[in-house]
Coordinates of C-alpha atoms in Angstrom, one line a residue:
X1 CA 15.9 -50.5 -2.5
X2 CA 16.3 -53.8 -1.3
X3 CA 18.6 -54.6 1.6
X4 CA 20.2 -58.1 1.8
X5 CA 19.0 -59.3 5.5
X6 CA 21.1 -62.6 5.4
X7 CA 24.3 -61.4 5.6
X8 CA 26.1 -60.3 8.9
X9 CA 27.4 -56.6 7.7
X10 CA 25.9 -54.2 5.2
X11 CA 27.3 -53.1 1.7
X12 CA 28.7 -49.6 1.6
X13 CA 26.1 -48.5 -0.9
X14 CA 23.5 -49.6 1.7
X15 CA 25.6 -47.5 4.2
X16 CA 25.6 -45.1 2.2
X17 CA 21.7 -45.1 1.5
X18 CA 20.8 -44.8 5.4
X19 CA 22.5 -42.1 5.6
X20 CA 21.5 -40.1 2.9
X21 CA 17.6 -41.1 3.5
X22 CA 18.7 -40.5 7.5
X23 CA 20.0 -36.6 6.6
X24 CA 17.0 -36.0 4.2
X25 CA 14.5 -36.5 7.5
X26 CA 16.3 -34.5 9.5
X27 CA 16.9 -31.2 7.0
X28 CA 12.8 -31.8 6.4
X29 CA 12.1 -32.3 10.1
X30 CA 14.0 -29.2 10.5
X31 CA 12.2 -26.8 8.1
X32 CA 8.9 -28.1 9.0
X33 CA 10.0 -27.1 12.6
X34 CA 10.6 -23.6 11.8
X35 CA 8.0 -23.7 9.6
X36 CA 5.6 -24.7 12.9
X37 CA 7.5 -22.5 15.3
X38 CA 6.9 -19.2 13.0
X39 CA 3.4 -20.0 12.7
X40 CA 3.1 -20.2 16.4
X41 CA 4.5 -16.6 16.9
X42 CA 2.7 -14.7 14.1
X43 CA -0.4 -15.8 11.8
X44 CA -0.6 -15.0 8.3
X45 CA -3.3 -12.5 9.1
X46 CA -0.7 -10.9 11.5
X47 CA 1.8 -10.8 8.6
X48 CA -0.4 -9.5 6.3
X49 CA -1.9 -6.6 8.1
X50 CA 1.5 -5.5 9.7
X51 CA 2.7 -5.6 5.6
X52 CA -0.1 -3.4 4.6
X53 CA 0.4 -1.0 7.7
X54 CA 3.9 -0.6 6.5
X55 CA 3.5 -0.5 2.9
X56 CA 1.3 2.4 3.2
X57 CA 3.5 4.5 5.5
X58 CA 6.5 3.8 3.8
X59 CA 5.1 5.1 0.4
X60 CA 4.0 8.5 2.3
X61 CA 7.5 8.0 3.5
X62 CA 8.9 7.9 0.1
X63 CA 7.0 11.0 -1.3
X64 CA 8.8 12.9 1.7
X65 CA 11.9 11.3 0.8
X66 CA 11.4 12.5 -3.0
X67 CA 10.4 16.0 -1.9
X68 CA 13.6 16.0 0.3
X69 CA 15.7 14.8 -2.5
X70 CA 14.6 16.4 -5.6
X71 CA 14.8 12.9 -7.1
X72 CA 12.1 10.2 -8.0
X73 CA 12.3 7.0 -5.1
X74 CA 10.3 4.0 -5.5
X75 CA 9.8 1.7 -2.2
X76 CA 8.6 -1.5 -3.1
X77 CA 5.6 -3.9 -1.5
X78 CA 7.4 -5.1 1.4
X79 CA 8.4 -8.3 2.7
X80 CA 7.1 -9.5 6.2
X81 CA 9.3 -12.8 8.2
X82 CA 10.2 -13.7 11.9
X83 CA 14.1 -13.6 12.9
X84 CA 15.9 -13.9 16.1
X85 CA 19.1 -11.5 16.9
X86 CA 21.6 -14.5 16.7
X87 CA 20.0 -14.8 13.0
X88 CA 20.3 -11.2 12.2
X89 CA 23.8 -11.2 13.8
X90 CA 24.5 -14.5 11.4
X91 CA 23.1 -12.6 8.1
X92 CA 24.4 -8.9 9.2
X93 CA 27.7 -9.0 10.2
X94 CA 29.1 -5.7 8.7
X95 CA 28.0 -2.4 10.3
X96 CA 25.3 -0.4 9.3
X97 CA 23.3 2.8 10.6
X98 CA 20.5 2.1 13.1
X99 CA 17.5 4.7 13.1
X100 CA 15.8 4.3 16.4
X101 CA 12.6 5.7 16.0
X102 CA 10.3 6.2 19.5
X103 CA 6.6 6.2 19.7
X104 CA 5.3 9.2 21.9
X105 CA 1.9 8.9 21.4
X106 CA -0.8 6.8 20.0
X107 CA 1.1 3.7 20.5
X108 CA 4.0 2.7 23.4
X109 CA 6.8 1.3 22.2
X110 CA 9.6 1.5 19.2
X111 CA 11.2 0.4 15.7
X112 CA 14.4 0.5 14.3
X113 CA 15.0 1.3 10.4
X114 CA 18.3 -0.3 9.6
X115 CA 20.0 1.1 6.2
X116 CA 23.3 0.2 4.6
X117 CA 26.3 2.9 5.0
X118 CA 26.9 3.9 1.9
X119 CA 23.0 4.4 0.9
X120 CA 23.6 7.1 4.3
X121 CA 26.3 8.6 2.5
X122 CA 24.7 9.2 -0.9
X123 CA 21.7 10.5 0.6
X124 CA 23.9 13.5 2.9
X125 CA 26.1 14.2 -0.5
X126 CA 22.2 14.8 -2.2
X127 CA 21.0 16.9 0.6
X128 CA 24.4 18.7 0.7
X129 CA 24.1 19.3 -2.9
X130 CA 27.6 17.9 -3.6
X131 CA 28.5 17.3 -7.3
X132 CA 30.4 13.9 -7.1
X133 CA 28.7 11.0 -4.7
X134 CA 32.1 9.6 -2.6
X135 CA 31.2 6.3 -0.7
X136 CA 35.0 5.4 -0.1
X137 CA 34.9 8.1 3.0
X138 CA 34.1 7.5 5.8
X139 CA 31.2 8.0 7.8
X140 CA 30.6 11.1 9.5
X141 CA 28.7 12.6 12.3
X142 CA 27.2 15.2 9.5
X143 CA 26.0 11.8 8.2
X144 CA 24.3 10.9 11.1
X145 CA 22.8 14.4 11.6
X146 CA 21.2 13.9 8.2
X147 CA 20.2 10.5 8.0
X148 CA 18.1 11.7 11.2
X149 CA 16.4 14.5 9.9
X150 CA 15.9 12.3 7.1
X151 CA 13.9 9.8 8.8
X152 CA 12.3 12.7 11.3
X153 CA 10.3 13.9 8.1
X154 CA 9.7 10.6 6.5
X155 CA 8.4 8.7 9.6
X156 CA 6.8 12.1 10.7
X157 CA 4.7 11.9 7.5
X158 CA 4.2 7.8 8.2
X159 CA 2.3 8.7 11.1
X160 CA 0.2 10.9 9.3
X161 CA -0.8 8.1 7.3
X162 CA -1.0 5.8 9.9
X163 CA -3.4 8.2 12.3
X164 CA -6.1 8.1 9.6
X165 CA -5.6 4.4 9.2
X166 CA -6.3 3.8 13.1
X167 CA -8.2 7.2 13.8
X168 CA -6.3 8.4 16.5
X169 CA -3.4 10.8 16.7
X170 CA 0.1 8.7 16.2
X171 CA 3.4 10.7 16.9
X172 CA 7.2 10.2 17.4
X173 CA 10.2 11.6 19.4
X174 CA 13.5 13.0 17.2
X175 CA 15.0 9.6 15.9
X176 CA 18.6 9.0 16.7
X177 CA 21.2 7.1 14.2
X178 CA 24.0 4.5 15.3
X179 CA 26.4 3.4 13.0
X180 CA 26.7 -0.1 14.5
X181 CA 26.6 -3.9 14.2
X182 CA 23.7 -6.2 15.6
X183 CA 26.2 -7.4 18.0
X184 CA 26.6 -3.9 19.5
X185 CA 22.9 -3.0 19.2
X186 CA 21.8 -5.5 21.4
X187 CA 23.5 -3.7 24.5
X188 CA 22.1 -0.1 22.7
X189 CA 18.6 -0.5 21.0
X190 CA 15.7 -1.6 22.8
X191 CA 14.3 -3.9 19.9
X192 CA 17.8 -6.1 20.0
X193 CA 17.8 -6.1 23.8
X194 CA 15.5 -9.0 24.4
X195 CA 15.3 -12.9 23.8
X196 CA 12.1 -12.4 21.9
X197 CA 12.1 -12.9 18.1
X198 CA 11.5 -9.9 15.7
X199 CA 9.3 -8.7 13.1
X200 CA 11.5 -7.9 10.1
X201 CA 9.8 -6.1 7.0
X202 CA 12.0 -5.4 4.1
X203 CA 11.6 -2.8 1.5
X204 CA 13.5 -2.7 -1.5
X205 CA 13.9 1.4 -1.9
X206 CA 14.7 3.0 -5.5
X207 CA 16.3 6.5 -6.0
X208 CA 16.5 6.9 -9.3
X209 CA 20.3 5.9 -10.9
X210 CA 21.7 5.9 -7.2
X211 CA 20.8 3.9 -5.2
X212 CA 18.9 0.5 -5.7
X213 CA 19.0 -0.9 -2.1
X214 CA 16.9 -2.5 0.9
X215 CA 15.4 -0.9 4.2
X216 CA 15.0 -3.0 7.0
X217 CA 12.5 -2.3 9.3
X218 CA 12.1 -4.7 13.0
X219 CA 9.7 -4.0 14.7
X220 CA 9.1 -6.0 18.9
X221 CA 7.2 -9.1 18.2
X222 CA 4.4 -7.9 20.9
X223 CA 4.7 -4.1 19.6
X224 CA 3.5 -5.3 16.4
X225 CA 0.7 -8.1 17.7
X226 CA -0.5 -4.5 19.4
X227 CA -0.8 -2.5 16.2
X228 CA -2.6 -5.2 14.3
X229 CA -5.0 -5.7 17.3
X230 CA -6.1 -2.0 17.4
X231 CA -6.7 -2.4 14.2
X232 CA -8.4 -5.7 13.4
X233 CA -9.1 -6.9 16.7
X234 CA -7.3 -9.5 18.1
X235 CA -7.1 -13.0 16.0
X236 CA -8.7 -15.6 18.6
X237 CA -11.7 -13.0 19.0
X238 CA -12.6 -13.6 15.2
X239 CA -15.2 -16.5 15.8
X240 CA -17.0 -17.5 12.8
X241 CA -21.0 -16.7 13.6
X242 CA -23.3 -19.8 13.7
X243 CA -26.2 -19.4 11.5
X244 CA -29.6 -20.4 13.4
X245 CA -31.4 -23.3 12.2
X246 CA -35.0 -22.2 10.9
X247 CA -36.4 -25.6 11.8
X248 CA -35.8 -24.4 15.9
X249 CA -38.6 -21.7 15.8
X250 CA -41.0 -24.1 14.7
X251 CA -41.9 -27.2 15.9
X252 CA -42.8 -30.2 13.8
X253 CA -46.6 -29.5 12.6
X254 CA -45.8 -25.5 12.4
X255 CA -43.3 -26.3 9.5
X256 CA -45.8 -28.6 7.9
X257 CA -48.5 -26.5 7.3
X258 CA -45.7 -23.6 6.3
X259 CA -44.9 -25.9 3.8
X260 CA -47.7 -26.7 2.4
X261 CA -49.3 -22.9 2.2
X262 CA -46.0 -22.1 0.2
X263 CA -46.1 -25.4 -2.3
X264 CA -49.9 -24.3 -2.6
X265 CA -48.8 -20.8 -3.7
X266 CA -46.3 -21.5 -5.9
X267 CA -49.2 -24.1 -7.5
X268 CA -51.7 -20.7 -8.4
X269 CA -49.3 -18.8 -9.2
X270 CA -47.5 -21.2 -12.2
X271 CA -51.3 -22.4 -13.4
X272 CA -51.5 -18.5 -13.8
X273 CA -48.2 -17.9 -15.4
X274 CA -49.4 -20.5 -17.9
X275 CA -52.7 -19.3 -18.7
X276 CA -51.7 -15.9 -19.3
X277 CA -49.2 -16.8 -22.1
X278 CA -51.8 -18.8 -23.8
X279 CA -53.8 -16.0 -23.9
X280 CA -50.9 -13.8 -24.9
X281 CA -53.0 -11.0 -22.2
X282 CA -50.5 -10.3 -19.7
X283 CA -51.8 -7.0 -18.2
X284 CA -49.2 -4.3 -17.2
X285 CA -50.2 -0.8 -15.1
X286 CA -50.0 2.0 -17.5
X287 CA -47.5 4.4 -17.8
X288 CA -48.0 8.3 -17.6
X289 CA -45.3 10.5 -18.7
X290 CA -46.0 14.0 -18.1
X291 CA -43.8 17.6 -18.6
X292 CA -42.2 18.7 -15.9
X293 CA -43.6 22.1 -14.7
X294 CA -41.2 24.9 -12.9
X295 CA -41.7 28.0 -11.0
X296 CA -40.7 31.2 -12.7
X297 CA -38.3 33.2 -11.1
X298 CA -38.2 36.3 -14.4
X299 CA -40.2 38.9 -12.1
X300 CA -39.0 38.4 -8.8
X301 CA -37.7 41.5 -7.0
X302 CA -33.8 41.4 -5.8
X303 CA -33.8 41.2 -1.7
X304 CA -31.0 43.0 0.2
X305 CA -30.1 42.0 3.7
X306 CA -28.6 44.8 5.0
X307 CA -28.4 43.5 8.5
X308 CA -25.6 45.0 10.9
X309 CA -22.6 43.9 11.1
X310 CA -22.2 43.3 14.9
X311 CA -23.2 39.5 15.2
X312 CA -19.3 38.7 14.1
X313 CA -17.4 41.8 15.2
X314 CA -15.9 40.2 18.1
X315 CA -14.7 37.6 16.6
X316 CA -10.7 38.0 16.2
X317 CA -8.3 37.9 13.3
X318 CA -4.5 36.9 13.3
X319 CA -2.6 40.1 11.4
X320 CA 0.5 39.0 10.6
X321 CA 3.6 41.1 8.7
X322 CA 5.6 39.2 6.9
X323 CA 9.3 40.6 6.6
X324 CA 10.4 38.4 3.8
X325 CA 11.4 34.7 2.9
X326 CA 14.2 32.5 1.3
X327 CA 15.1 29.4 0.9
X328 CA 17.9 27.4 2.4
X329 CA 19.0 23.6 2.2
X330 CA 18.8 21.8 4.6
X331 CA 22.8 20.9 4.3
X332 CA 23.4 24.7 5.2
X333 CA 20.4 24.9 7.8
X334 CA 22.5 22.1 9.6
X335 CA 25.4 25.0 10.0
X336 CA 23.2 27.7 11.7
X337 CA 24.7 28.7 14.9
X338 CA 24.1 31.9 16.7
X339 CA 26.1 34.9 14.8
X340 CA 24.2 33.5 11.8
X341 CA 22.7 36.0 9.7
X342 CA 20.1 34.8 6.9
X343 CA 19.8 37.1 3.8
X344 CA 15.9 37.6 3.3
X345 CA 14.1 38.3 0.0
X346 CA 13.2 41.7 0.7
X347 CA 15.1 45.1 0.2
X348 CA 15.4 47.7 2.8
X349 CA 12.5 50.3 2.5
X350 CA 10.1 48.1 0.5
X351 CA 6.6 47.9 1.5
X352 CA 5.9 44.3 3.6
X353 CA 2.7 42.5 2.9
X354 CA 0.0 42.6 5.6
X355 CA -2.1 38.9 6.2
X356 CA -5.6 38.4 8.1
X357 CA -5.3 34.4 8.7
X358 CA -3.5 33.9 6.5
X359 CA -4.8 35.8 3.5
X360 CA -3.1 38.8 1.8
X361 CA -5.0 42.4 2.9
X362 CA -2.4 45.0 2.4
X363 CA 1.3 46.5 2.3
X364 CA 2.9 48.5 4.7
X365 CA 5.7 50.4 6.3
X366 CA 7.3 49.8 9.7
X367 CA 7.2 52.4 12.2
X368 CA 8.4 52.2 15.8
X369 CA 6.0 53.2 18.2
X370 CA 8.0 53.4 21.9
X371 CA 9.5 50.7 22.2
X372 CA 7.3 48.6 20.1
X373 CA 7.7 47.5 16.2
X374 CA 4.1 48.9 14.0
X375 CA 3.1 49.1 10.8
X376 CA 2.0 51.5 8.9
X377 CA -0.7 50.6 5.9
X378 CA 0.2 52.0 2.9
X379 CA -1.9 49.9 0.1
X380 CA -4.6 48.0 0.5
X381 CA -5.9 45.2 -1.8
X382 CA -8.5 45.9 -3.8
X383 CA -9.7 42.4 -4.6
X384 CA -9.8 42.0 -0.5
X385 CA -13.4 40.6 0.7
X386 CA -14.3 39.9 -2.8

């Protein structure tokens, strides 16, 4: 475009132009700003290790979280960005429940899985083994209770995965759940309590016809710089390794006469090529294939080692009575209290089973012998030892 320069005051469709070319710059400017500052907080390398890290504790997390729910659940590859509170706060505004899940060992420091109300609810109704799924009620503290045993066994089985990725033993303290809003959190959870920005990694999580959802999982900005340091070392100590010049172990008439003994080499060794072919006499070692020749074993006499049995007598052995089993979900496990009387599999007068670590020996009665519980063997296992 081509502005007219003699006149004294511009057209409005140059007016116009300025500012649309003036608001263009600025929205670029903008993005490439953020752009800059994300890059400045976390490399890619960063982002791509911490999303592998997560990836492959939240699918052991997922297995748990099938296991717990009967159901088939699919977490996807996850998503790895940089947001501030005030963003999250911006983009979140509705409440949601807050799993604050504490490091005790193997690292210092803490996450927070954030997951949407009603995905809480249908997961408690599951557990509970409720018929209908109702996510028009409210939320309860039963909910809570859940949602936190929930994550106990799927970020207890995360750092099972995550000890044999950095070979050390990783564990964590009971989560606890908030239903809350990011405004709130940031007087409550550690991760929304300072200026720094956060690591948020997203997983899109699957159960089956239920729920098709996201996790959201922020993590401190220096918490997560720590976990990819112990495992790749830290970024700026990744210098590339200078190769050594050859030519700096010899001098000058060294590499000459090196030269010139390999060039003379290489000279026999291709008039000798060609001189064999025109013969058509290459010579090649020959080749001796022989049978294979093996001891006989048909006459040998069968050895007995009767030694005594002393060298491991003192070594001990756990015997353990089992009284009986059941099983209970976990819905009704959440309503023990003491009074509580669980109904076991096993009927009054039959024989228990008798264990040595672990391994079924023998049946028995029990017998009271003073003021002690015994038990009295009544069967042992024949296929015991064998």
């Amino acid at each position: 475009m081509v502005m007219n320069m003699t006149k004294d005051t511009l057209s409005q469709e140059e007016i116009d132009s300025l500012l649309k070319g003036t608001e263009d710059i600025s929205e670029n400017s903008e993005n490439d700003d953020k752009y800059d500052i994300e890059n400045d907080v976390i490399t890619d390398i960063e982002k791509d290790t911490i999303g592998e890290i997560g990836n492959i504790s939240m699918g052991t997390a997922a297995t748990t979280l099938s296991t717990l729910l009967n159901k088939k659940v699919m977490i996807t590859t996850p998503t790895v960005t940089i947001a501030t509170v005030k963003e999250l706060s911006d983009e979140y505004p509705i409440p949601f429940v807050a799993v604050d899940v504490k490091y005790k060992e193997g690292f210092e420091g803490s996450n927070v899985l954030i997951i949407k109300l009603d995905d809480v609810k249908i997961i408690t109704d599951i557990m509970l083994g409720n018929d209908e799924i109702d996510t028009s009620r409210e939320l309860t503290e039963l909910d809570l209770s859940a949602i936190s045993e929930v994550m106990n066994q799927m970020m207890g089985s995360a750092c099972t995965s995550l000890s044999e990725i950095f070979m050390k033993k990783i564990d964590i303290e009971p989560p606890k759940s908030y239903e809350i809003t990011f405004e709130e959190g940031k007087k409550t959870l550690d991760v929304l309590k300072g200026p720094d920005p956060i690591i948020k990694v997203s997983f899109k999580m699957i159960v089956e016809d239920l729920i098709d959802s996201e996790i959201m999982q922020l993590i401190p900005l220096e918490f997560g710089k720590e976990m990819v340091a112990n495992l790749i070392g830290k970024p700026d100590e990744d210098k590339e390794i200078e190769t050594p010049d050859s030519s700096n172990y010899f001098d000058k008439d060294e590499s000459n006469i090196l030269s010139d003994s390999f060039e003379e080499n290489e000279e026999i060794k291709d008039n000798r090529t060609v001189e064999d072919k025109q013969l058509g006499k290459i010579e090649k070692d020959p080749v001796v294939i022989k049978k294979p020749q093996f001891e006989t074993f048909d006459n040998s006499q069968e050895v007995s080692y009767n030694k005594p049995i002393d060298l491991v007598s003192d070594i001990p052995v756990e015997i353990t009575v089992e009284l009986g089993r059941t099983v209970k979900k976990i819905g009704e496990i959440l309503e023990y209290g003491p009074g509580t009387v669980v109904e076991l599999d096993k009927l009054v007068g039959e024989p228990l089973d008798i264990y040595a670590n672990g391994k079924y020996i023998a049946k028995g009665e029990v017998v009271v012998i003073d003021d002690n519980f015994g038990i009295r063997i009544t069967d042992i296992d024949n296929s015991y030892g064998k």
